Every structure is written in C-alpha cells, then in structure tokens.
C-alpha cells in the first residue's frame, strides 16, 4: 500500500510501523513526546504529528494544536533524500538539511532511537507526487 507523503494515512502507517520496532520501544520506555512534521516548501500540505507515550505511539494523525516537543521540517527534496537513506538522519540534522525545533540535548541523548525513527519514516511506501 502506497500512501501520499505527509498524509494522515501515511503518518498512521508510520505509527503502526513504529510499534513493530522493539528497539525503539525499549530505548524510549520512559519517554513521552510529540513530534510534528511538515514540508517547508509546501505550505499547502497540512502538518502531521506523532505522540509517543512510554515508547508506543498513541496518536498519529493531523497536527491538532497540542504542545509539540519536537518539530521537524525540510524541503520536499531533502525529505526524499532522508527517507530514501541517501542522507542519514544524524547528518541531515547536523548539517541543518533537516530543521529541528526542540531540545537538542534530548535529541542527542536519544540519537539511536531518533535515527530508527527516521528510518521508520522511510520504511513506509510513499508517493511524493502530492
């Protein structure tokens, strides 16, 4: 099944895929956070978000106005490169190809699950023609 990138369907598939990864759940078992994602050069595409509680996704859908701990955004071109693995999550973050708002100290502390998280985004078959 192929979902449109940044659609509600896509982020829900991301949430389901997240919950199949025992390593991320183990590493984040004492961690609660919300992430919001959007495409910098596509303001017409609504933002989507994940809410993780104790390592499990409990909400995946449209951004609903709740407080976000982390916001990540970049251009469509860079999203494609990150999701394809052409650019690693850590490299994208460090070179500011992936923009990030939130506690950098927390992100660094959880760099392994952060990279798994970005890999999960890339595991979902996606249609970038939006």
Short mmCIF file of N, CA and C in Angstrom, two decimals:
data_model
loop_
_atom_site.label_atom_id
_atom_site.label_comp_id
_atom_site.label_asym_id
_atom_site.label_seq_id
_atom_site.Cartn_x
_atom_site.Cartn_y
_atom_site.Cartn_z
N UNK A 1 0.84 -1.18 0.00
CA UNK A 1 0.00 0.00 0.00
C UNK A 1 0.89 1.25 0.00
N UNK A 2 0.65 2.14 -0.92
CA UNK A 2 1.42 3.37 -1.03
C UNK A 2 0.55 4.53 -0.55
N UNK A 3 1.09 5.32 0.35
CA UNK A 3 0.36 6.47 0.90
C UNK A 3 0.99 7.77 0.40
N UNK A 4 0.19 8.78 0.29
CA UNK A 4 0.70 10.11 -0.07
C UNK A 4 1.55 10.63 1.08
N UNK A 5 2.72 11.16 0.75
CA UNK A 5 3.63 11.68 1.77
C UNK A 5 2.97 12.78 2.58
N UNK A 6 3.16 12.73 3.89
CA UNK A 6 2.63 13.69 4.86
C UNK A 6 1.11 13.66 4.97
N UNK A 7 0.49 12.61 4.47
CA UNK A 7 -0.96 12.48 4.62
C UNK A 7 -1.27 11.84 5.97
N UNK A 8 -2.52 11.94 6.38
CA UNK A 8 -2.96 11.26 7.61
C UNK A 8 -2.72 9.77 7.48
N UNK A 9 -3.03 9.22 6.33
CA UNK A 9 -2.82 7.78 6.10
C UNK A 9 -1.34 7.42 6.29
N UNK A 10 -0.44 8.24 5.73
CA UNK A 10 0.99 7.97 5.84
C UNK A 10 1.46 8.00 7.29
N UNK A 11 1.08 9.03 8.05
CA UNK A 11 1.57 9.14 9.43
C UNK A 11 0.98 8.02 10.30
N UNK A 12 -0.22 7.57 10.00
CA UNK A 12 -0.79 6.44 10.74
C UNK A 12 -0.03 5.15 10.44
N UNK A 13 0.39 4.97 9.20
CA UNK A 13 1.23 3.82 8.85
C UNK A 13 2.59 3.91 9.56
N UNK A 14 3.13 5.12 9.67
CA UNK A 14 4.37 5.33 10.41
C UNK A 14 4.18 4.89 11.86
N UNK A 15 3.08 5.31 12.47
CA UNK A 15 2.80 4.92 13.86
C UNK A 15 2.70 3.42 14.03
N UNK A 16 2.02 2.74 13.12
CA UNK A 16 1.91 1.28 13.19
C UNK A 16 3.27 0.62 13.04
N UNK A 17 4.08 1.14 12.11
CA UNK A 17 5.41 0.58 11.88
C UNK A 17 6.30 0.80 13.11
N UNK A 18 6.20 1.98 13.72
CA UNK A 18 6.95 2.31 14.94
C UNK A 18 6.73 1.22 15.98
N UNK A 19 5.47 0.83 16.16
CA UNK A 19 5.12 -0.12 17.22
C UNK A 19 5.58 -1.54 16.92
N UNK A 20 6.16 -1.79 15.75
CA UNK A 20 6.72 -3.11 15.45
C UNK A 20 8.22 -3.17 15.72
N UNK A 21 8.81 -2.05 16.15
CA UNK A 21 10.25 -1.98 16.39
C UNK A 21 10.54 -2.08 17.88
N UNK A 22 10.94 -3.25 18.37
CA UNK A 22 11.17 -3.39 19.82
C UNK A 22 12.31 -2.51 20.33
N UNK A 23 13.32 -2.24 19.51
CA UNK A 23 14.45 -1.44 19.98
C UNK A 23 14.02 -0.01 20.33
N UNK A 24 13.21 0.60 19.49
CA UNK A 24 12.79 1.98 19.78
C UNK A 24 11.88 2.00 21.01
N UNK A 25 11.04 0.98 21.15
CA UNK A 25 10.17 0.93 22.33
C UNK A 25 10.98 0.74 23.60
N UNK A 26 12.01 -0.10 23.53
CA UNK A 26 12.88 -0.33 24.70
C UNK A 26 13.64 0.95 25.05
N UNK A 27 14.23 1.59 24.05
CA UNK A 27 15.03 2.80 24.29
C UNK A 27 14.20 3.97 24.78
N UNK A 28 12.91 3.99 24.43
CA UNK A 28 12.05 5.12 24.81
C UNK A 28 10.99 4.72 25.84
N UNK A 29 11.23 3.63 26.57
CA UNK A 29 10.20 3.15 27.50
C UNK A 29 9.83 4.16 28.59
N UNK A 30 10.73 5.09 28.91
CA UNK A 30 10.44 6.11 29.92
C UNK A 30 10.33 7.50 29.29
N UNK A 31 9.91 7.54 28.05
CA UNK A 31 9.94 8.79 27.28
C UNK A 31 8.57 9.06 26.69
N UNK A 32 8.10 10.28 26.87
CA UNK A 32 6.84 10.74 26.27
C UNK A 32 7.14 12.00 25.46
N UNK A 33 6.66 12.06 24.23
CA UNK A 33 6.92 13.24 23.41
C UNK A 33 5.98 13.28 22.22
N UNK A 34 5.84 14.48 21.68
CA UNK A 34 5.11 14.66 20.43
C UNK A 34 6.06 15.20 19.39
N UNK A 35 5.88 14.73 18.16
CA UNK A 35 6.65 15.20 17.02
C UNK A 35 5.68 15.74 15.99
N UNK A 36 6.03 16.86 15.40
CA UNK A 36 5.26 17.39 14.27
C UNK A 36 6.19 17.44 13.07
N UNK A 37 5.64 17.14 11.90
CA UNK A 37 6.41 17.12 10.66
C UNK A 37 5.70 17.97 9.62
N UNK A 38 6.51 18.65 8.80
CA UNK A 38 5.90 19.32 7.66
C UNK A 38 6.93 19.54 6.57
N UNK A 39 6.42 19.93 5.41
CA UNK A 39 7.27 20.16 4.23
C UNK A 39 7.43 21.66 4.08
N UNK A 40 8.67 22.12 4.20
CA UNK A 40 8.99 23.55 4.21
C UNK A 40 8.48 24.27 2.95
N UNK A 41 8.66 23.67 1.80
CA UNK A 41 8.30 24.35 0.55
C UNK A 41 6.91 23.97 0.04
N UNK A 42 6.09 23.37 0.91
CA UNK A 42 4.72 23.03 0.56
C UNK A 42 3.76 23.45 1.67
N UNK A 43 3.56 24.76 1.83
CA UNK A 43 2.67 25.22 2.90
C UNK A 43 1.22 24.79 2.72
N UNK A 44 0.88 24.29 1.55
CA UNK A 44 -0.48 23.82 1.28
C UNK A 44 -0.74 22.44 1.86
N UNK A 45 0.30 21.74 2.29
CA UNK A 45 0.14 20.39 2.86
C UNK A 45 0.06 20.52 4.37
N UNK A 46 -1.04 20.04 4.98
CA UNK A 46 -1.18 20.14 6.45
C UNK A 46 -0.07 19.39 7.19
N UNK A 47 0.26 19.88 8.37
CA UNK A 47 1.25 19.24 9.23
C UNK A 47 0.66 17.97 9.83
N UNK A 48 1.53 16.99 10.10
CA UNK A 48 1.11 15.75 10.75
C UNK A 48 1.94 15.57 12.02
N UNK A 49 1.45 14.70 12.92
CA UNK A 49 2.18 14.53 14.18
C UNK A 49 2.04 13.12 14.72
N UNK A 50 3.01 12.77 15.56
CA UNK A 50 3.01 11.53 16.35
C UNK A 50 3.08 11.91 17.82
N UNK A 51 2.39 11.16 18.65
CA UNK A 51 2.51 11.30 20.10
C UNK A 51 2.92 9.93 20.63
N UNK A 52 4.07 9.90 21.28
CA UNK A 52 4.64 8.67 21.82
C UNK A 52 4.55 8.73 23.34
N UNK A 53 4.05 7.66 23.92
CA UNK A 53 3.99 7.56 25.39
C UNK A 53 4.61 6.23 25.77
N UNK A 54 5.65 6.30 26.60
CA UNK A 54 6.37 5.10 27.06
C UNK A 54 6.80 4.23 25.88
N UNK A 55 7.26 4.88 24.81
CA UNK A 55 7.81 4.16 23.67
C UNK A 55 6.81 3.71 22.64
N UNK A 56 5.53 3.86 22.90
CA UNK A 56 4.48 3.43 21.96
C UNK A 56 3.76 4.65 21.40
N UNK A 57 3.41 4.56 20.13
CA UNK A 57 2.65 5.64 19.50
C UNK A 57 1.19 5.52 19.94
N UNK A 58 0.68 6.59 20.54
CA UNK A 58 -0.73 6.58 20.95
C UNK A 58 -1.58 7.53 20.09
N UNK A 59 -0.92 8.36 19.28
CA UNK A 59 -1.65 9.19 18.33
C UNK A 59 -0.78 9.40 17.10
N UNK A 60 -1.37 9.23 15.95
CA UNK A 60 -0.72 9.53 14.68
C UNK A 60 -1.81 10.10 13.77
N UNK A 61 -1.65 11.37 13.40
CA UNK A 61 -2.66 11.99 12.57
C UNK A 61 -2.34 13.44 12.30
N UNK A 62 -3.36 14.18 11.91
CA UNK A 62 -3.14 15.60 11.64
C UNK A 62 -2.68 16.33 12.90
N UNK A 63 -1.88 17.34 12.73
CA UNK A 63 -1.47 18.16 13.87
C UNK A 63 -2.73 18.78 14.46
N UNK A 64 -2.90 18.62 15.76
CA UNK A 64 -4.16 19.02 16.39
C UNK A 64 -4.02 20.18 17.37
N UNK A 65 -2.89 20.85 17.34
CA UNK A 65 -2.73 22.03 18.18
C UNK A 65 -2.15 21.77 19.56
N UNK A 66 -1.99 20.51 19.93
CA UNK A 66 -1.39 20.23 21.25
C UNK A 66 0.08 20.66 21.23
N UNK A 67 0.64 20.80 22.40
CA UNK A 67 2.05 21.17 22.53
C UNK A 67 2.91 20.12 21.85
N UNK A 68 3.88 20.59 21.08
CA UNK A 68 4.81 19.70 20.41
C UNK A 68 6.17 19.81 21.07
N UNK A 69 6.78 18.67 21.34
CA UNK A 69 8.12 18.67 21.92
C UNK A 69 9.17 18.86 20.84
N UNK A 70 8.90 18.30 19.67
CA UNK A 70 9.84 18.38 18.56
C UNK A 70 9.08 18.69 17.27
N UNK A 71 9.64 19.58 16.50
CA UNK A 71 9.09 19.88 15.18
C UNK A 71 10.23 19.69 14.18
N UNK A 72 9.94 18.93 13.13
CA UNK A 72 10.96 18.67 12.11
C UNK A 72 10.39 19.03 10.75
N UNK A 73 11.20 19.74 9.98
CA UNK A 73 10.76 20.15 8.66
C UNK A 73 11.96 20.32 7.74
N UNK A 74 11.70 20.19 6.47
CA UNK A 74 12.69 20.43 5.44
C UNK A 74 11.98 20.51 4.10
N UNK A 75 12.74 20.71 3.06
CA UNK A 75 12.16 20.78 1.72
C UNK A 75 11.73 19.37 1.28
N UNK A 76 10.89 19.33 0.27
CA UNK A 76 10.46 18.05 -0.28
C UNK A 76 11.67 17.26 -0.78
N UNK A 77 12.59 17.92 -1.44
CA UNK A 77 13.79 17.27 -1.94
C UNK A 77 14.59 16.61 -0.81
N UNK A 78 14.78 17.33 0.29
CA UNK A 78 15.53 16.76 1.40
C UNK A 78 14.76 15.65 2.10
N UNK A 79 13.44 15.78 2.22
CA UNK A 79 12.65 14.68 2.80
C UNK A 79 12.86 13.41 1.97
N UNK A 80 12.83 13.55 0.65
CA UNK A 80 13.02 12.37 -0.20
C UNK A 80 14.38 11.74 0.04
N UNK A 81 15.41 12.57 0.18
CA UNK A 81 16.77 12.04 0.41
C UNK A 81 16.89 11.39 1.78
N UNK A 82 16.25 11.94 2.78
CA UNK A 82 16.28 11.37 4.13
C UNK A 82 15.53 10.04 4.15
N UNK A 83 14.34 10.02 3.59
CA UNK A 83 13.54 8.80 3.61
C UNK A 83 14.13 7.69 2.77
N UNK A 84 14.86 8.04 1.72
CA UNK A 84 15.49 7.01 0.87
C UNK A 84 16.79 6.50 1.48
N UNK A 85 17.30 7.19 2.51
CA UNK A 85 18.56 6.80 3.13
C UNK A 85 19.77 7.44 2.48
N UNK A 86 19.55 8.27 1.47
CA UNK A 86 20.66 8.96 0.82
C UNK A 86 21.38 9.88 1.80
N UNK A 87 20.62 10.48 2.72
CA UNK A 87 21.17 11.31 3.79
C UNK A 87 20.72 10.66 5.10
N UNK A 88 21.65 10.42 6.02
CA UNK A 88 21.26 9.85 7.32
C UNK A 88 20.55 10.91 8.15
N UNK A 89 19.75 10.46 9.08
CA UNK A 89 19.05 11.39 9.97
C UNK A 89 20.01 12.28 10.73
N UNK A 90 21.06 11.67 11.26
CA UNK A 90 22.05 12.43 12.04
C UNK A 90 22.73 13.47 11.15
N UNK A 91 23.13 13.07 9.96
CA UNK A 91 23.78 14.00 9.04
C UNK A 91 22.83 15.13 8.65
N UNK A 92 21.59 14.78 8.36
CA UNK A 92 20.59 15.80 7.98
C UNK A 92 20.39 16.81 9.11
N UNK A 93 20.36 16.31 10.33
CA UNK A 93 20.18 17.18 11.49
C UNK A 93 21.41 18.07 11.70
N UNK A 94 22.58 17.48 11.66
CA UNK A 94 23.81 18.22 11.92
C UNK A 94 24.14 19.26 10.84
N UNK A 95 23.73 18.99 9.61
CA UNK A 95 24.00 19.93 8.52
C UNK A 95 22.83 20.89 8.27
N UNK A 96 21.83 20.79 9.12
CA UNK A 96 20.63 21.64 9.05
C UNK A 96 19.82 21.43 7.76
N UNK A 97 20.05 20.29 7.10
CA UNK A 97 19.16 19.95 5.99
C UNK A 97 17.78 19.61 6.54
N UNK A 98 17.78 19.00 7.72
CA UNK A 98 16.55 18.74 8.45
C UNK A 98 16.49 19.75 9.57
N UNK A 99 15.51 20.63 9.48
CA UNK A 99 15.36 21.65 10.53
C UNK A 99 14.67 21.00 11.72
N UNK A 100 15.01 21.51 12.89
CA UNK A 100 14.58 20.88 14.12
C UNK A 100 14.32 21.94 15.17
N UNK A 101 13.19 21.83 15.81
CA UNK A 101 12.88 22.70 16.94
C UNK A 101 12.53 21.79 18.11
N UNK A 102 13.21 22.01 19.22
CA UNK A 102 13.01 21.19 20.41
C UNK A 102 14.33 21.10 21.14
N UNK A 103 14.36 20.29 22.17
CA UNK A 103 15.57 20.14 22.97
C UNK A 103 16.62 19.34 22.21
N UNK A 104 17.68 20.02 21.79
CA UNK A 104 18.77 19.34 21.10
C UNK A 104 19.47 18.37 22.04
N UNK A 105 19.56 18.72 23.31
CA UNK A 105 20.19 17.84 24.29
C UNK A 105 19.40 16.52 24.38
N UNK A 106 18.09 16.60 24.41
CA UNK A 106 17.27 15.39 24.44
C UNK A 106 17.45 14.59 23.16
N UNK A 107 17.46 15.27 22.03
CA UNK A 107 17.65 14.59 20.74
C UNK A 107 18.99 13.85 20.71
N UNK A 108 20.03 14.48 21.23
CA UNK A 108 21.35 13.84 21.24
C UNK A 108 21.36 12.64 22.19
N UNK A 109 20.70 12.77 23.32
CA UNK A 109 20.62 11.68 24.29
C UNK A 109 19.94 10.46 23.67
N UNK A 110 18.96 10.71 22.82
CA UNK A 110 18.19 9.64 22.19
C UNK A 110 18.50 9.52 20.70
N UNK A 111 19.77 9.70 20.32
CA UNK A 111 20.14 9.69 18.90
C UNK A 111 19.86 8.34 18.24
N UNK A 112 20.09 7.24 18.93
CA UNK A 112 19.81 5.93 18.32
C UNK A 112 18.32 5.80 18.00
N UNK A 113 17.41 6.03 18.95
CA UNK A 113 16.00 5.95 18.58
C UNK A 113 15.59 7.03 17.56
N UNK A 114 16.26 8.18 17.60
CA UNK A 114 15.97 9.23 16.61
C UNK A 114 16.27 8.71 15.20
N UNK A 115 17.41 8.05 15.04
CA UNK A 115 17.75 7.50 13.73
C UNK A 115 16.80 6.38 13.33
N UNK A 116 16.43 5.52 14.28
CA UNK A 116 15.45 4.47 13.99
C UNK A 116 14.15 5.11 13.55
N UNK A 117 13.76 6.15 14.25
CA UNK A 117 12.53 6.89 13.94
C UNK A 117 12.56 7.39 12.49
N UNK A 118 13.66 8.00 12.07
CA UNK A 118 13.76 8.48 10.69
C UNK A 118 13.79 7.31 9.70
N UNK A 119 14.41 6.20 10.09
CA UNK A 119 14.39 5.02 9.23
C UNK A 119 12.96 4.50 9.06
N UNK A 120 12.20 4.53 10.14
CA UNK A 120 10.80 4.10 10.07
C UNK A 120 10.03 4.96 9.08
N UNK A 121 10.27 6.26 9.10
CA UNK A 121 9.60 7.13 8.12
C UNK A 121 9.86 6.64 6.71
N UNK A 122 11.08 6.17 6.47
CA UNK A 122 11.46 5.69 5.15
C UNK A 122 10.99 4.28 4.82
N UNK A 123 10.50 3.54 5.81
CA UNK A 123 10.02 2.18 5.57
C UNK A 123 8.63 2.15 4.95
N UNK A 124 7.93 3.24 5.03
CA UNK A 124 6.56 3.29 4.51
C UNK A 124 6.60 3.59 3.02
N UNK A 125 6.02 2.73 2.18
CA UNK A 125 5.94 3.06 0.75
C UNK A 125 5.16 4.36 0.57
N UNK A 126 5.77 5.30 -0.13
CA UNK A 126 5.20 6.65 -0.17
C UNK A 126 5.16 7.19 -1.59
N UNK A 127 4.15 7.97 -1.83
CA UNK A 127 4.00 8.68 -3.11
C UNK A 127 4.33 10.14 -2.84
N UNK A 128 5.42 10.63 -3.42
CA UNK A 128 5.82 12.01 -3.24
C UNK A 128 5.14 12.96 -4.23
N UNK A 129 4.34 12.43 -5.10
CA UNK A 129 3.64 13.26 -6.09
C UNK A 129 2.38 13.83 -5.45
N UNK A 130 2.58 14.89 -4.68
CA UNK A 130 1.44 15.48 -3.94
C UNK A 130 1.26 16.94 -4.31
#
